[in-house]
Coordinates of C-alpha atoms in Angstrom, one line a residue:
Chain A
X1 CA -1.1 21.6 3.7
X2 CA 0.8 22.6 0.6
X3 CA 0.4 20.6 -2.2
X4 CA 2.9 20.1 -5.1
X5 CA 2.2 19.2 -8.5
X6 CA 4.7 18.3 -11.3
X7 CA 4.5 18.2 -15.0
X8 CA 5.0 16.5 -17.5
X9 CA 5.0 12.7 -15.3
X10 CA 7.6 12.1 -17.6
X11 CA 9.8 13.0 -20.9
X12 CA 11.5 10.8 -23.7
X13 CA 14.4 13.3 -24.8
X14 CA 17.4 13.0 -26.7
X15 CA 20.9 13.6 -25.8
X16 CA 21.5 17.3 -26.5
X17 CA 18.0 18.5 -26.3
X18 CA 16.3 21.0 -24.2
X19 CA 14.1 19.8 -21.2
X20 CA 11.5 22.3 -19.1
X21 CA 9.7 20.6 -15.8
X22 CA 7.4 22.7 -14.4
X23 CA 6.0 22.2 -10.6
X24 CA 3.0 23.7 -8.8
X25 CA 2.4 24.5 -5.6
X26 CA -1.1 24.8 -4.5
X27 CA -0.4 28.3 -3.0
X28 CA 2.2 31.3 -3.2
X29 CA 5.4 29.3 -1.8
X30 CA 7.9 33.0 -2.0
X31 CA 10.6 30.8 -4.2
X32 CA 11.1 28.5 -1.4
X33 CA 11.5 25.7 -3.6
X34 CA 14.3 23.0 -4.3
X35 CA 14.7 20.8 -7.6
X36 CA 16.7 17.1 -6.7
X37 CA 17.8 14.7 -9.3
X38 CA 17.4 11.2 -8.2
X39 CA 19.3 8.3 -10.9
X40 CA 18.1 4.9 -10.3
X41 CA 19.3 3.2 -7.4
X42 CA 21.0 6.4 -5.7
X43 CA 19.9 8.6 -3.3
X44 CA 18.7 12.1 -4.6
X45 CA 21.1 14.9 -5.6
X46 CA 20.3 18.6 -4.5
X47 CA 20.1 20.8 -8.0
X48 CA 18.9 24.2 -6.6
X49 CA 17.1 25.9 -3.9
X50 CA 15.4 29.3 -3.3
X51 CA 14.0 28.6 -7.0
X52 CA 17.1 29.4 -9.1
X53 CA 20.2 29.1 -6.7
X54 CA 22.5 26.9 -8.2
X55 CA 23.8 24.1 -5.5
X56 CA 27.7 24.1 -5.5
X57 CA 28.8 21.3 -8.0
X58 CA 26.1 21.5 -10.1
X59 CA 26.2 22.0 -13.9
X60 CA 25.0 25.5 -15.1
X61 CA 23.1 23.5 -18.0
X62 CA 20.6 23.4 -15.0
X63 CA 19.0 26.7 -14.4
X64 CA 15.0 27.3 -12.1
X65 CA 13.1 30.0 -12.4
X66 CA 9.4 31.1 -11.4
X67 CA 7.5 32.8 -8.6
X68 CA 4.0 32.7 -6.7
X69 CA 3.0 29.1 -6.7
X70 CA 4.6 28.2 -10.6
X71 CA 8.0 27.5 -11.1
X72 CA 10.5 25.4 -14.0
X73 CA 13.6 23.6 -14.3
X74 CA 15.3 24.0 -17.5
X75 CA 18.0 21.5 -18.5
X76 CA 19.5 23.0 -21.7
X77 CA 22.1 20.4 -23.7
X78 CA 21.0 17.5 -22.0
X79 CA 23.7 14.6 -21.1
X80 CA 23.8 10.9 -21.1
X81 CA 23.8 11.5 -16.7
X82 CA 20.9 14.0 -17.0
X83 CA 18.6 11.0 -17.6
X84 CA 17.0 10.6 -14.1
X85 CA 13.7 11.6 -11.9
X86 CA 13.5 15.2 -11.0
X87 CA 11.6 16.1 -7.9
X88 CA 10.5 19.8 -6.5
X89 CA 10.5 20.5 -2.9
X90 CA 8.4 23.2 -0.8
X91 CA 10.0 24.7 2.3
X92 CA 7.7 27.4 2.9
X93 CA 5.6 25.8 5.4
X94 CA 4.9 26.5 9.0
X95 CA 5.3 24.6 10.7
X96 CA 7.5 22.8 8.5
X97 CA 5.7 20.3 6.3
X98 CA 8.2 19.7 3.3
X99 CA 6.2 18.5 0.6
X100 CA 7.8 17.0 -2.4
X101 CA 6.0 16.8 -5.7
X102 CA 5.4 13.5 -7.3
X103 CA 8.4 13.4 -9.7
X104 CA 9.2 13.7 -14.0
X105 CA 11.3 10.5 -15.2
X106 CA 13.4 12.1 -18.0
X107 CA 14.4 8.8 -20.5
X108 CA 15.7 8.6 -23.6
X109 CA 14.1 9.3 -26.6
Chain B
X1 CA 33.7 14.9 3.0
X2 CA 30.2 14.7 4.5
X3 CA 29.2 11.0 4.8
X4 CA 25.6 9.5 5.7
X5 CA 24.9 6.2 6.9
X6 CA 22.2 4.5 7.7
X7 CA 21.4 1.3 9.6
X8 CA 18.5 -0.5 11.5
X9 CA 16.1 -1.1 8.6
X10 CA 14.5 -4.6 8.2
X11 CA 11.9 -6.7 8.0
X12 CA 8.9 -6.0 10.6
X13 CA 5.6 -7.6 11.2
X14 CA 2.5 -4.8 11.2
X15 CA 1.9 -3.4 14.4
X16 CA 6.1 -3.8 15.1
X17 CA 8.7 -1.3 16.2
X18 CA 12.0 -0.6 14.4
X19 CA 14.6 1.8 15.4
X20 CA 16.6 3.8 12.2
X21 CA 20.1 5.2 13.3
X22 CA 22.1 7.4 10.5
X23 CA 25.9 8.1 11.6
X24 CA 27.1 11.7 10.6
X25 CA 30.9 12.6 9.8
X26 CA 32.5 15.5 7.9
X27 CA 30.7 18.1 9.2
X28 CA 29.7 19.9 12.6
X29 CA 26.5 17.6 13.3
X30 CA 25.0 19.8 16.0
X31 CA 24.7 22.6 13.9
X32 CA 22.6 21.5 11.9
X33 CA 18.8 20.2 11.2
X34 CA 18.5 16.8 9.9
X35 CA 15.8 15.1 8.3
X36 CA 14.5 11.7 7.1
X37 CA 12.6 11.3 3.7
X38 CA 11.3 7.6 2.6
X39 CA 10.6 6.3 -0.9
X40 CA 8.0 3.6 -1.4
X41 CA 8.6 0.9 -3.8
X42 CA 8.5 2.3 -7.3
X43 CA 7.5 5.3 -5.6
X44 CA 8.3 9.3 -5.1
X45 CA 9.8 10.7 -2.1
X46 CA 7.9 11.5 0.8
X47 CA 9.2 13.6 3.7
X48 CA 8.8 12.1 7.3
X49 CA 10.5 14.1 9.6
X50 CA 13.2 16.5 10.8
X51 CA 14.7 17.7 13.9
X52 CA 16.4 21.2 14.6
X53 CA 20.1 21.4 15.2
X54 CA 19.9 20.9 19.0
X55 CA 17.1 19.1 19.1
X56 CA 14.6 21.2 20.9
X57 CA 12.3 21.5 17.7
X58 CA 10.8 18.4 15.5
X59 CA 8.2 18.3 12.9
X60 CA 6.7 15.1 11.3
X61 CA 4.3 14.2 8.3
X62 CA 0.6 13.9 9.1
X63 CA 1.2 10.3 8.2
X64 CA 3.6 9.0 11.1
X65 CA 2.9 11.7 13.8
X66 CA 2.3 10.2 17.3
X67 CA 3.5 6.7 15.7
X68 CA 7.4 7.8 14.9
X69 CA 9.9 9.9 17.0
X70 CA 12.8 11.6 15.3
X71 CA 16.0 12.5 17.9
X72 CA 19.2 13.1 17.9
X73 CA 22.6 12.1 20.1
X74 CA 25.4 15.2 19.5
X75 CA 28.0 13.8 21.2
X76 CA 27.8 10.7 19.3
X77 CA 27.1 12.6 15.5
X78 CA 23.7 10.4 15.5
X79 CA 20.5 10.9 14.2
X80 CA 17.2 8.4 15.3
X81 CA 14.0 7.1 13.8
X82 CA 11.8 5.2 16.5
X83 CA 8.8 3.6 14.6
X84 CA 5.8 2.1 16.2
X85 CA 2.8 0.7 15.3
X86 CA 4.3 -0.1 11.4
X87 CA 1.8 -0.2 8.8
X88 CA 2.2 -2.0 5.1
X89 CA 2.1 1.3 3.9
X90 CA 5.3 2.6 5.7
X91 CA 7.3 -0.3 3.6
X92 CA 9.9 1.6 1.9
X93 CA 13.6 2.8 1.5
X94 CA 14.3 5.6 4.6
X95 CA 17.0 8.2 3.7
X96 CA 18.6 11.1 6.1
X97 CA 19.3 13.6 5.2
X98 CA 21.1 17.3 6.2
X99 CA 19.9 20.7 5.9
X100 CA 22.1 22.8 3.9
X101 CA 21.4 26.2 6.3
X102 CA 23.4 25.6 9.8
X103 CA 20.1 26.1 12.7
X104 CA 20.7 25.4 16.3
X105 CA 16.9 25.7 16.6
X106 CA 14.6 26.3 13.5
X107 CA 14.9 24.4 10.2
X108 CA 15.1 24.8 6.3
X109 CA 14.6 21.9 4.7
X110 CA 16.8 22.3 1.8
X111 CA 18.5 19.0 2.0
X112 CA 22.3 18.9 0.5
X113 CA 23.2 15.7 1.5
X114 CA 21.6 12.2 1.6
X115 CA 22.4 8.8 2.9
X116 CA 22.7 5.6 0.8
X117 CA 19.1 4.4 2.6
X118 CA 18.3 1.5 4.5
X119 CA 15.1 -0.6 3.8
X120 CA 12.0 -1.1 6.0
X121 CA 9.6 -3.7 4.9
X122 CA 6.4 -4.0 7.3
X123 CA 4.8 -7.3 6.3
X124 CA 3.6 -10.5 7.7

């Protein structure tokens, strides 16, 4: 099975600041990999997929990149509603066994 | 607009049953995979299961296979969680969720839309 890692567990940022995630898989996942954003007490919120797509609605403060089995989510400018739990995803297995990483908590500084 | 529900969830003793349904509207259901994902207490999401567009293909998390079974009703834009044998550890909030790639018989598992959740709590 594919397993995800995520780092840092969390952040303390400040309003207007620059935030990088960055999420492991434990092998070569071809960019299929999805970034959610889950605020407390709602259900999670797709951010991109295929490593850098942007999902329709979504801010273009948020931005993935990466390859192989490393990739990042880059928040630049964050906002008061950026401060939340970001989770990566893995979609490359088969058969499917969608793995999510253990999450960053983004709070404020 | 694409909505979610959720229903069924409750309070089980270990060993129980429980039966999740999530009601689809806003989009052609049958066209595409759906999923549920749960989230333990103070917890990260975990992926459980999903089911292809038609239904002839499901997958499930080494964690509930041959305890849960994931279906789905088309004519009635309804997706299905049976769960047997509960365990402590499958206490938690269970979300559907839709893929965002239409798939009468494979699956993504990019997941563009959620449900509000409804809560399972196996305890005695």
């Amino acid at each position: 099975d594919i397993q995800m890692t995520q780092s840092p567990s969390s952040l303390s940022a400040s309003v207007g600041d620059r935030v990088t995630i960055t999420c492991r898989a434990s092998q070569d996942i071809s960019n299929s990999l999805a970034w959610y954003q889950q605020r407390p007490g709602e259900a999670p919120r797709l951010l991109l997929y295929a490593a850098s797509r942007l999902e329709s609605g979504v801010p273009s403060r948020f931005s993935g990149s990466g390859s192989g089995t490393d990739y990042t989510l880059t928040i630049t400018i964050l906002q008061p509603e950026d401060f939340a739990t970001y989770y990566c995803q893995q979609y490359y297995s088969t058969p499917p066994l969608f793995t999510f990483g253990p999450g960053t908590k983004v709070d404020i500084k | 607009e694409v909505q979610l529900v959720e229903s069924g969830g409750g309070l089980v003793e270990p060993g129980g049953s429980l039966r999740l349904s999530c009601a689809a509207s806003g989009f052609t259901f049958s066209r595409y995979p759906m999923s549920w994902v749960r989230q333990g207490p103070g917890k990260g999401l975990e992926w459980v299961s999903v089911i292809s567009g038609r239904g002839g293909n499901t997958y499930y998390a080494d964690s509930v296979k041959g305890r849960f079974t994931i279906s789905r009703d088309n004519s009635k834009n309804s997706l299905f969680l049976e769960m047997n044998s509960l365990r402590a550890e499958d206490t938690a909030v269970y979300y559907c969720a839709k893929d965002l790639l239409m798939n009468a018989d494979y699956v993504d598992g990019v997941l563009d839309y959620w449900g509000q959740g409804t809560l399972v709590t196996v305890s005695s």
